[in-house]
Amino acid sequence: MEYYLQLIINGLVVGSIYSLVALGFVIIYKATKVVNFAQGELVMVGAYVCFALTVQAGLPFLASFVLTLLFSLILGLSIERLILRPLIGEPIISVIMVTIGLSSVLKALVQLIWGTQIKVYPQVLPHEPIFLLGLPISPVYIAAFILAVILFTIFSLFFKYSSIGIAMRATAFDQQAAQSMGIGIKNIFALSWCIACVVSSIGGVILGNINGINSQLGAMGLKVFPAVILGGLDSLLGAALGGLIIGVLENLCDGLAKELFNLGGFKEVAAFIILVFILMLKPYGLFGSHEVERI
Amino acid sequence: MKADKCGLFFESYGQENQIFPSPVQKTCLGAFLLFLLIVPFILDSYYLSLFNLIFIAVIGAVSLNLITGICGQISLGHGAFMGVGAYATGYFMNLGINFFEALLLGGLVASLVGIVFGLPSLRLKGIYLAIATLAAQLILEYVFLHWDSVTGGSNGLALDAPAIFNFYFDNDLKMFYLLFFFALISTLAISNLMRSKYGRAFVSIRDFYLSAEVIGINLFQYKLYAFGISSFFAGIAGGLAAVYAMYITPEQFGIHLSISYLAMIIIGGMGKIIGSVFGAVFITLLPEFLSIVSQHLSAFFPDISTYLLGLKEGIFGLILILFLIFEPEGLAHRWHLIKAYFKLYPFAH
């Protein structure tokens, strides 16, 4: 029993990071209808920049965290301006491929600058586990979970009440109508990339604190697909819940496969088997908006 | 003297539908094929191996172009379908079935797997289908790695050199002709398919699926045909890659392979058969070209070879992005422009 409880808790922690990455993905998809295959690489770049600032430049952790966010902001702006804007109105496959190209470039840059070795973050939070329900949990995990919850609350409020958030929702709903109401669509696109990059790099920094980072971190970006499909491609709440559910299910399946069938490495694929079932049964996910086809 | 007609005049649909409508095209192609038949005697085995890799890539790219460029169904699982073909071919060959039949069986198994993973296309399209095929890719990769009794797991699967009637294709020169034969046949087969009822149905599904359905095309059936045929040729390409390398490991058929095939058809030109050929040549030669450049640069940057892997990936991504932004129609479009220029040569207008 305790084994499964441990699995669930680990799943929740991994899931909260999936949720953060999924949040970035959903924000981009919602506003610009771009499917971003480079989400994992944005996480990785954020993690490496923060690592470079704390360890290599010797800044205090908080300062480098803020600088990382600033860097991500600029990264998001330049990606949108240089790569995605020329492709507005191109077919889906072109947009998918350009983000795949972007992910190769980012991965290569990280490899060229920092090499392929695992880098370890300096210890920010204490290592002694906190006991919750009798289970030992590392403080980093709890911090990750709390940070994820805070970010989701902030963004939910932002989209609900701030005028920029409302403009972003309007753009997502109908670009032409939004434009005719005086909303600068291009600014909204740029903004959504900025937000997505910032959120991803927060995810990256948390991940770095948990496991250390290496240049394969970006592969985790693929895990975001089961999460967003489960939640619905354009729903923030869906991203949050989808990430958590996929994290937990993945850990449970992995644990079960190990116990029952002695199968190793099932974690890598469990989420995608779930994904196939979701796509067959409920392709718009839990909270996604259905596309209505009109001729 | 009777004035002869200048240019191409089609008097029937049959004429217009020919794969090579003009005599000039036929002559050029014939000369090119003849050149390819002779060229292996002049080249050393390094260049021959490049040719062989290109032939395999051509089959893979043309088949991906069928499903993605011509039928409009984005497939991120093409590499895995090739892997299925490779493993099936290897498995059957190790059972003692001869090469040719094993290859066909491998293609059929790949085709079956392609159809199974194409089933979601009944309900899904665009990005959802792309994600479903991505899932197919990752699930199949897992199967390659863990179904030890068939695939050999992470140890891989060793094969004998392919043989037809006790004639062993055991060096690059012999493989050249074998692969050349298959590349030619596959390319011609798919070009031919393009001008049949099926090809027209695929194109109409790509252009607008609702109109296609309205004019009486059974969307589901034709999408599955497209998945089946495309995966069949992918399986053939995979089987050929397997017998060429004589060794199969799961890493060969990872997601990077799917991505590089997608890059081939993007760079070559979506929906154009000749484009897939250009793309296959381009993407296969790119890493070789970069290796050669880095060898020349190593005099100035001694540790460039340690960065080579990262550089290759980065330049691949960069070229993909640049093509999508500046040449979205691909090399086939550029080729068309060049031909048009010379056709009208001294008089540009």
PDB file of C-alpha atoms in Angstrom, chain B residues 35-284:
ATOM      1  CA  PHE B  35      24.571   7.070 -66.135  1.00  0.00           C
ATOM      2  CA  LEU B  36      23.548   5.638 -62.764  1.00  0.00           C
ATOM      3  CA  LEU B  37      24.014   2.123 -64.115  1.00  0.00           C
ATOM      4  CA  ILE B  38      27.568   2.840 -65.227  1.00  0.00           C
ATOM      5  CA  VAL B  39      28.684   5.112 -62.434  1.00  0.00           C
ATOM      6  CA  PRO B  40      29.369   2.442 -59.732  1.00  0.00           C
ATOM      7  CA  PHE B  41      32.330   1.138 -61.733  1.00  0.00           C
ATOM      8  CA  ILE B  42      34.110   4.462 -61.396  1.00  0.00           C
ATOM      9  CA  LEU B  43      33.345   5.197 -57.739  1.00  0.00           C
ATOM     10  CA  ASP B  44      34.986   3.812 -54.636  1.00  0.00           C
ATOM     11  CA  SER B  45      32.953   2.137 -51.933  1.00  0.00           C
ATOM     12  CA  TYR B  46      32.523   5.274 -49.778  1.00  0.00           C
ATOM     13  CA  TYR B  47      30.630   7.058 -52.551  1.00  0.00           C
ATOM     14  CA  LEU B  48      28.784   3.859 -53.394  1.00  0.00           C
ATOM     15  CA  SER B  49      27.597   3.591 -49.796  1.00  0.00           C
ATOM     16  CA  LEU B  50      26.305   7.161 -50.033  1.00  0.00           C
ATOM     17  CA  PHE B  51      24.381   6.223 -53.161  1.00  0.00           C
ATOM     18  CA  ASN B  52      22.961   3.215 -51.368  1.00  0.00           C
ATOM     19  CA  LEU B  53      21.814   5.281 -48.409  1.00  0.00           C
ATOM     20  CA  ILE B  54      20.221   7.717 -50.828  1.00  0.00           C
ATOM     21  CA  PHE B  55      18.308   4.928 -52.584  1.00  0.00           C
ATOM     22  CA  ILE B  56      16.875   3.729 -49.269  1.00  0.00           C
ATOM     23  CA  ALA B  57      16.025   7.288 -48.275  1.00  0.00           C
ATOM     24  CA  VAL B  58      14.290   7.840 -51.631  1.00  0.00           C
ATOM     25  CA  ILE B  59      11.923   4.934 -51.021  1.00  0.00           C
ATOM     26  CA  GLY B  60      11.187   6.127 -47.494  1.00  0.00           C
ATOM     27  CA  ALA B  61      10.693   9.744 -48.530  1.00  0.00           C
ATOM     28  CA  VAL B  62       8.478   8.940 -51.506  1.00  0.00           C
ATOM     29  CA  SER B  63       6.271   6.756 -49.328  1.00  0.00           C
ATOM     30  CA  LEU B  64       6.007   9.418 -46.625  1.00  0.00           C
ATOM     31  CA  ASN B  65       5.186  11.929 -49.314  1.00  0.00           C
ATOM     32  CA  LEU B  66       2.287   9.715 -50.363  1.00  0.00           C
ATOM     33  CA  ILE B  67       0.641   9.856 -46.951  1.00  0.00           C
ATOM     34  CA  THR B  68       1.644  13.354 -45.852  1.00  0.00           C
ATOM     35  CA  GLY B  69       2.274  15.342 -49.010  1.00  0.00           C
ATOM     36  CA  ILE B  70      -0.332  13.793 -51.282  1.00  0.00           C
ATOM     37  CA  CYS B  71      -3.042  12.567 -48.909  1.00  0.00           C
ATOM     38  CA  GLY B  72      -2.454  15.312 -46.327  1.00  0.00           C
ATOM     39  CA  GLN B  73      -2.355  13.043 -43.250  1.00  0.00           C
ATOM     40  CA  ILE B  74       0.605  14.106 -41.122  1.00  0.00           C
ATOM     41  CA  SER B  75       2.575  11.082 -39.983  1.00  0.00           C
ATOM     42  CA  LEU B  76       5.172  11.379 -37.245  1.00  0.00           C
ATOM     43  CA  GLY B  77       5.521   7.604 -37.103  1.00  0.00           C
ATOM     44  CA  HIS B  78       7.108   6.853 -40.444  1.00  0.00           C
ATOM     45  CA  GLY B  79      10.438   5.906 -38.909  1.00  0.00           C
ATOM     46  CA  ALA B  80       8.736   3.328 -36.706  1.00  0.00           C
ATOM     47  CA  PHE B  81       6.837   1.871 -39.679  1.00  0.00           C
ATOM     48  CA  MET B  82      10.188   1.467 -41.413  1.00  0.00           C
ATOM     49  CA  GLY B  83      11.395  -0.228 -38.273  1.00  0.00           C
ATOM     50  CA  VAL B  84       8.480  -2.653 -38.385  1.00  0.00           C
ATOM     51  CA  GLY B  85       9.425  -3.532 -41.960  1.00  0.00           C
ATOM     52  CA  ALA B  86      13.052  -3.951 -40.966  1.00  0.00           C
ATOM     53  CA  TYR B  87      12.335  -6.221 -38.013  1.00  0.00           C
ATOM     54  CA  ALA B  88       9.744  -8.256 -39.905  1.00  0.00           C
ATOM     55  CA  THR B  89      12.112  -8.749 -42.849  1.00  0.00           C
ATOM     56  CA  GLY B  90      14.898  -9.728 -40.491  1.00  0.00           C
ATOM     57  CA  TYR B  91      12.664 -12.080 -38.537  1.00  0.00           C
ATOM     58  CA  PHE B  92      11.414 -13.869 -41.650  1.00  0.00           C
ATOM     59  CA  MET B  93      14.898 -14.089 -43.140  1.00  0.00           C
ATOM     60  CA  ASN B  94      16.210 -15.633 -39.954  1.00  0.00           C
ATOM     61  CA  LEU B  95      13.388 -18.178 -40.185  1.00  0.00           C
ATOM     62  CA  GLY B  96      14.943 -19.268 -43.467  1.00  0.00           C
ATOM     63  CA  ILE B  97      12.539 -17.590 -45.890  1.00  0.00           C
ATOM     64  CA  ASN B  98      14.407 -16.220 -48.877  1.00  0.00           C
ATOM     65  CA  PHE B  99      15.226 -12.540 -49.090  1.00  0.00           C
ATOM     66  CA  PHE B 100      12.725 -11.469 -51.693  1.00  0.00           C
ATOM     67  CA  GLU B 101       9.723 -13.057 -50.011  1.00  0.00           C
ATOM     68  CA  ALA B 102      10.854 -11.899 -46.583  1.00  0.00           C
ATOM     69  CA  LEU B 103      11.093  -8.355 -47.887  1.00  0.00           C
ATOM     70  CA  LEU B 104       7.567  -8.504 -49.300  1.00  0.00           C
ATOM     71  CA  LEU B 105       6.265 -10.025 -46.069  1.00  0.00           C
ATOM     72  CA  GLY B 106       8.069  -7.277 -44.144  1.00  0.00           C
ATOM     73  CA  GLY B 107       6.330  -4.699 -46.308  1.00  0.00           C
ATOM     74  CA  LEU B 108       2.976  -6.346 -45.681  1.00  0.00           C
ATOM     75  CA  VAL B 109       3.483  -6.469 -41.919  1.00  0.00           C
ATOM     76  CA  ALA B 110       4.473  -2.794 -41.937  1.00  0.00           C
ATOM     77  CA  SER B 111       1.428  -2.061 -44.044  1.00  0.00           C
ATOM     78  CA  LEU B 112      -0.822  -3.838 -41.529  1.00  0.00           C
ATOM     79  CA  VAL B 113       0.713  -1.944 -38.609  1.00  0.00           C
ATOM     80  CA  GLY B 114       0.346   1.293 -40.577  1.00  0.00           C
ATOM     81  CA  ILE B 115      -3.345   0.580 -41.133  1.00  0.00           C
ATOM     82  CA  VAL B 116      -3.879  -0.196 -37.442  1.00  0.00           C
ATOM     83  CA  PHE B 117      -2.297   3.095 -36.438  1.00  0.00           C
ATOM     84  CA  GLY B 118      -4.152   4.810 -39.260  1.00  0.00           C
ATOM     85  CA  LEU B 119      -7.485   3.743 -37.777  1.00  0.00           C
ATOM     86  CA  PRO B 120      -7.722   6.841 -35.552  1.00  0.00           C
ATOM     87  CA  SER B 121      -7.763   8.893 -38.767  1.00  0.00           C
ATOM     88  CA  LEU B 122     -11.454   8.010 -38.942  1.00  0.00           C
ATOM     89  CA  ARG B 123     -12.096  10.586 -36.240  1.00  0.00           C
ATOM     90  CA  LEU B 124      -8.914  12.585 -36.052  1.00  0.00           C
ATOM     91  CA  LYS B 125      -7.276  14.987 -38.397  1.00  0.00           C
ATOM     92  CA  GLY B 126      -4.610  17.628 -38.521  1.00  0.00           C
ATOM     93  CA  ILE B 127      -2.826  18.052 -35.254  1.00  0.00           C
ATOM     94  CA  TYR B 128      -4.732  15.280 -33.453  1.00  0.00           C
ATOM     95  CA  LEU B 129      -3.703  12.718 -36.059  1.00  0.00           C
ATOM     96  CA  ALA B 130      -0.122  13.984 -35.895  1.00  0.00           C
ATOM     97  CA  ILE B 131      -0.107  13.389 -32.152  1.00  0.00           C
ATOM     98  CA  ALA B 132      -1.673   9.929 -32.599  1.00  0.00           C
ATOM     99  CA  THR B 133       1.097   8.954 -35.024  1.00  0.00           C
ATOM    100  CA  LEU B 134       3.638  10.366 -32.578  1.00  0.00           C
ATOM    101  CA  ALA B 135       2.188   7.986 -29.989  1.00  0.00           C
ATOM    102  CA  ALA B 136       2.467   5.166 -32.559  1.00  0.00           C
ATOM    103  CA  GLN B 137       6.123   5.997 -33.029  1.00  0.00           C
ATOM    104  CA  LEU B 138       6.912   5.886 -29.316  1.00  0.00           C
ATOM    105  CA  ILE B 139       4.851   2.761 -28.647  1.00  0.00           C
ATOM    106  CA  LEU B 140       6.499   0.903 -31.533  1.00  0.00           C
ATOM    107  CA  GLU B 141       9.927   2.003 -30.331  1.00  0.00           C
ATOM    108  CA  TYR B 142       9.098   0.476 -26.967  1.00  0.00           C
ATOM    109  CA  VAL B 143       8.009  -2.755 -28.658  1.00  0.00           C
ATOM    110  CA  PHE B 144      11.262  -2.916 -30.656  1.00  0.00           C
ATOM    111  CA  LEU B 145      13.226  -2.563 -27.464  1.00  0.00           C
ATOM    112  CA  HIS B 146      11.267  -4.970 -25.263  1.00  0.00           C
ATOM    113  CA  TRP B 147       9.876  -7.777 -27.462  1.00  0.00           C
ATOM    114  CA  ASP B 148      13.110  -9.675 -27.052  1.00  0.00           C
ATOM    115  CA  SER B 149      12.032 -12.969 -28.632  1.00  0.00           C
ATOM    116  CA  VAL B 150      11.397 -11.321 -32.013  1.00  0.00           C
ATOM    117  CA  THR B 151      13.466  -8.158 -32.087  1.00  0.00           C
ATOM    118  CA  GLY B 152      16.435  -9.196 -30.004  1.00  0.00           C
ATOM    119  CA  GLY B 153      15.795  -6.252 -27.675  1.00  0.00           C
ATOM    120  CA  SER B 154      18.624  -3.827 -27.157  1.00  0.00           C
ATOM    121  CA  ASN B 155      21.132  -6.351 -28.532  1.00  0.00           C
ATOM    122  CA  GLY B 156      19.583  -6.025 -31.967  1.00  0.00           C
ATOM    123  CA  LEU B 157      19.133  -8.566 -34.700  1.00  0.00           C
ATOM    124  CA  ALA B 158      21.855  -9.772 -37.042  1.00  0.00           C
ATOM    125  CA  LEU B 159      21.069 -10.705 -40.634  1.00  0.00           C
ATOM    126  CA  ASP B 160      22.757 -12.502 -43.493  1.00  0.00           C
ATOM    127  CA  ALA B 161      23.486 -10.742 -46.734  1.00  0.00           C
ATOM    128  CA  PRO B 162      20.443 -10.875 -49.001  1.00  0.00           C
ATOM    129  CA  ALA B 163      20.587 -13.539 -51.692  1.00  0.00           C
ATOM    130  CA  ILE B 164      18.547 -14.258 -54.787  1.00  0.00           C
ATOM    131  CA  PHE B 165      19.142 -17.757 -56.237  1.00  0.00           C
ATOM    132  CA  ASN B 166      22.406 -18.119 -54.341  1.00  0.00           C
ATOM    133  CA  PHE B 167      23.692 -14.817 -55.646  1.00  0.00           C
ATOM    134  CA  TYR B 168      24.776 -12.899 -52.581  1.00  0.00           C
ATOM    135  CA  PHE B 169      24.528  -9.129 -52.469  1.00  0.00           C
ATOM    136  CA  ASP B 170      27.449  -8.859 -50.118  1.00  0.00           C
ATOM    137  CA  ASN B 171      29.246  -5.689 -51.089  1.00  0.00           C
ATOM    138  CA  ASP B 172      28.371  -2.085 -51.848  1.00  0.00           C
ATOM    139  CA  LEU B 173      28.592  -2.600 -55.606  1.00  0.00           C
ATOM    140  CA  LYS B 174      26.082  -5.448 -55.672  1.00  0.00           C
ATOM    141  CA  MET B 175      23.850  -3.697 -53.159  1.00  0.00           C
ATOM    142  CA  PHE B 176      23.931  -0.629 -55.398  1.00  0.00           C
ATOM    143  CA  TYR B 177      22.062  -2.432 -58.160  1.00  0.00           C
ATOM    144  CA  LEU B 178      19.636  -4.093 -55.775  1.00  0.00           C
ATOM    145  CA  LEU B 179      18.742  -0.830 -54.035  1.00  0.00           C
ATOM    146  CA  PHE B 180      18.691   1.087 -57.301  1.00  0.00           C
ATOM    147  CA  PHE B 181      16.190  -1.420 -58.660  1.00  0.00           C
ATOM    148  CA  PHE B 182      13.901  -1.072 -55.642  1.00  0.00           C
ATOM    149  CA  ALA B 183      14.173   2.721 -55.520  1.00  0.00           C
ATOM    150  CA  LEU B 184      13.285   2.959 -59.197  1.00  0.00           C
ATOM    151  CA  ILE B 185      10.378   0.536 -58.926  1.00  0.00           C
ATOM    152  CA  SER B 186       8.943   2.227 -55.824  1.00  0.00           C
ATOM    153  CA  THR B 187       9.223   5.709 -57.246  1.00  0.00           C
ATOM    154  CA  LEU B 188       7.614   4.666 -60.520  1.00  0.00           C
ATOM    155  CA  ALA B 189       4.893   2.738 -58.692  1.00  0.00           C
ATOM    156  CA  ILE B 190       3.929   5.722 -56.589  1.00  0.00           C
ATOM    157  CA  SER B 191       4.110   8.124 -59.555  1.00  0.00           C
ATOM    158  CA  ASN B 192       1.829   5.742 -61.368  1.00  0.00           C
ATOM    159  CA  LEU B 193      -0.530   5.532 -58.420  1.00  0.00           C
ATOM    160  CA  MET B 194      -0.743   9.322 -58.458  1.00  0.00           C
ATOM    161  CA  ARG B 195      -2.472   9.342 -61.848  1.00  0.00           C
ATOM    162  CA  SER B 196      -4.937   6.616 -60.982  1.00  0.00           C
ATOM    163  CA  LYS B 197      -8.316   6.924 -59.301  1.00  0.00           C
ATOM    164  CA  TYR B 198      -6.601   6.410 -55.939  1.00  0.00           C
ATOM    165  CA  GLY B 199      -4.092   9.181 -56.442  1.00  0.00           C
ATOM    166  CA  ARG B 200      -6.787  11.648 -57.423  1.00  0.00           C
ATOM    167  CA  ALA B 201      -8.845  10.628 -54.388  1.00  0.00           C
ATOM    168  CA  PHE B 202      -5.833  11.179 -52.096  1.00  0.00           C
ATOM    169  CA  VAL B 203      -5.211  14.640 -53.518  1.00  0.00           C
ATOM    170  CA  SER B 204      -8.844  15.602 -53.139  1.00  0.00           C
ATOM    171  CA  ILE B 205      -8.827  14.452 -49.499  1.00  0.00           C
ATOM    172  CA  ARG B 206      -5.773  16.611 -48.893  1.00  0.00           C
ATOM    173  CA  ASP B 207      -7.234  19.657 -50.596  1.00  0.00           C
ATOM    174  CA  PHE B 208     -10.540  19.616 -48.764  1.00  0.00           C
ATOM    175  CA  TYR B 209     -11.868  16.533 -47.100  1.00  0.00           C
ATOM    176  CA  LEU B 210     -15.467  17.714 -46.993  1.00  0.00           C
ATOM    177  CA  SER B 211     -15.650  18.285 -50.746  1.00  0.00           C
ATOM    178  CA  ALA B 212     -13.966  14.938 -51.269  1.00  0.00           C
ATOM    179  CA  GLU B 213     -16.643  13.260 -49.210  1.00  0.00           C
ATOM    180  CA  VAL B 214     -19.384  15.144 -51.014  1.00  0.00           C
ATOM    181  CA  ILE B 215     -18.201  13.909 -54.420  1.00  0.00           C
ATOM    182  CA  GLY B 216     -18.415  10.352 -53.177  1.00  0.00           C
ATOM    183  CA  ILE B 217     -15.006   9.423 -51.839  1.00  0.00           C
ATOM    184  CA  ASN B 218     -15.160   7.159 -48.834  1.00  0.00           C
ATOM    185  CA  LEU B 219     -12.783   9.130 -46.620  1.00  0.00           C
ATOM    186  CA  PHE B 220     -12.052   6.416 -44.113  1.00  0.00           C
ATOM    187  CA  GLN B 221     -11.419   3.760 -46.735  1.00  0.00           C
ATOM    188  CA  TYR B 222      -9.102   5.951 -48.800  1.00  0.00           C
ATOM    189  CA  LYS B 223      -7.201   7.230 -45.782  1.00  0.00           C
ATOM    190  CA  LEU B 224      -6.575   3.626 -44.777  1.00  0.00           C
ATOM    191  CA  TYR B 225      -5.458   2.828 -48.346  1.00  0.00           C
ATOM    192  CA  ALA B 226      -3.027   5.719 -48.114  1.00  0.00           C
ATOM    193  CA  PHE B 227      -1.717   4.534 -44.743  1.00  0.00           C
ATOM    194  CA  GLY B 228      -1.459   0.961 -46.008  1.00  0.00           C
ATOM    195  CA  ILE B 229       0.361   1.739 -49.251  1.00  0.00           C
ATOM    196  CA  SER B 230       2.649   4.276 -47.647  1.00  0.00           C
ATOM    197  CA  SER B 231       3.571   1.923 -44.807  1.00  0.00           C
ATOM    198  CA  PHE B 232       4.115  -0.913 -47.264  1.00  0.00           C
ATOM    199  CA  PHE B 233       6.817   1.060 -49.059  1.00  0.00           C
ATOM    200  CA  ALA B 234       8.149   2.304 -45.725  1.00  0.00           C
ATOM    201  CA  GLY B 235       8.441  -1.341 -44.692  1.00  0.00           C
ATOM    202  CA  ILE B 236      10.297  -2.140 -47.916  1.00  0.00           C
ATOM    203  CA  ALA B 237      12.665   0.753 -47.248  1.00  0.00           C
ATOM    204  CA  GLY B 238      13.163  -0.461 -43.689  1.00  0.00           C
ATOM    205  CA  GLY B 239      13.769  -4.038 -44.839  1.00  0.00           C
ATOM    206  CA  LEU B 240      16.336  -2.848 -47.376  1.00  0.00           C
ATOM    207  CA  ALA B 241      18.021  -0.690 -44.744  1.00  0.00           C
ATOM    208  CA  ALA B 242      18.164  -3.759 -42.512  1.00  0.00           C
ATOM    209  CA  VAL B 243      19.739  -6.069 -45.080  1.00  0.00           C
ATOM    210  CA  TYR B 244      22.099  -3.315 -46.166  1.00  0.00           C
ATOM    211  CA  ALA B 245      23.357  -2.713 -42.622  1.00  0.00           C
ATOM    212  CA  MET B 246      22.953  -6.461 -41.873  1.00  0.00           C
ATOM    213  CA  TYR B 247      22.140  -5.439 -38.336  1.00  0.00           C
ATOM    214  CA  ILE B 248      19.029  -3.942 -36.755  1.00  0.00           C
ATOM    215  CA  THR B 249      18.908  -2.024 -33.487  1.00  0.00           C
ATOM    216  CA  PRO B 250      15.955  -0.118 -32.023  1.00  0.00           C
ATOM    217  CA  GLU B 251      17.866   3.177 -32.060  1.00  0.00           C
ATOM    218  CA  GLN B 252      17.958   3.224 -35.861  1.00  0.00           C
ATOM    219  CA  PHE B 253      14.209   3.722 -36.007  1.00  0.00           C
ATOM    220  CA  GLY B 254      13.711   6.399 -33.380  1.00  0.00           C
ATOM    221  CA  ILE B 255      11.738   9.582 -33.686  1.00  0.00           C
ATOM    222  CA  HIS B 256      14.732  11.327 -35.248  1.00  0.00           C
ATOM    223  CA  LEU B 257      14.264   9.104 -38.303  1.00  0.00           C
ATOM    224  CA  SER B 258      10.624  10.137 -38.660  1.00  0.00           C
ATOM    225  CA  ILE B 259      11.672  13.748 -38.328  1.00  0.00           C
ATOM    226  CA  SER B 260      14.418  13.497 -40.899  1.00  0.00           C
ATOM    227  CA  TYR B 261      11.996  11.902 -43.390  1.00  0.00           C
ATOM    228  CA  LEU B 262       9.522  14.706 -42.766  1.00  0.00           C
ATOM    229  CA  ALA B 263      12.377  17.138 -43.326  1.00  0.00           C
ATOM    230  CA  MET B 264      13.143  15.411 -46.635  1.00  0.00           C
ATOM    231  CA  ILE B 265       9.665  15.926 -48.002  1.00  0.00           C
ATOM    232  CA  ILE B 266       9.493  19.492 -46.685  1.00  0.00           C
ATOM    233  CA  ILE B 267      12.860  20.444 -48.145  1.00  0.00           C
ATOM    234  CA  GLY B 268      12.138  18.578 -51.361  1.00  0.00           C
ATOM    235  CA  GLY B 269       8.628  19.904 -51.770  1.00  0.00           C
ATOM    236  CA  MET B 270       5.409  18.510 -50.350  1.00  0.00           C
ATOM    237  CA  GLY B 271       3.316  16.418 -52.683  1.00  0.00           C
ATOM    238  CA  LYS B 272       5.938  16.245 -55.441  1.00  0.00           C
ATOM    239  CA  ILE B 273       7.560  12.911 -56.199  1.00  0.00           C
ATOM    240  CA  ILE B 274      10.660  14.523 -57.675  1.00  0.00           C
ATOM    241  CA  GLY B 275      10.802  16.673 -54.540  1.00  0.00           C
ATOM    242  CA  SER B 276      11.083  13.605 -52.320  1.00  0.00           C
ATOM    243  CA  VAL B 277      14.033  12.454 -54.384  1.00  0.00           C
ATOM    244  CA  PHE B 278      15.768  15.822 -54.033  1.00  0.00           C
ATOM    245  CA  GLY B 279      14.979  15.904 -50.326  1.00  0.00           C
ATOM    246  CA  ALA B 280      16.332  12.398 -49.809  1.00  0.00           C
ATOM    247  CA  VAL B 281      19.573  13.310 -51.562  1.00  0.00           C
ATOM    248  CA  PHE B 282      19.868  16.564 -49.627  1.00  0.00           C
ATOM    249  CA  ILE B 283      19.220  15.194 -46.138  1.00  0.00           C
ATOM    250  CA  THR B 284      21.390  12.103 -46.696  1.00  0.00           C
TER     251      THR B 284
END
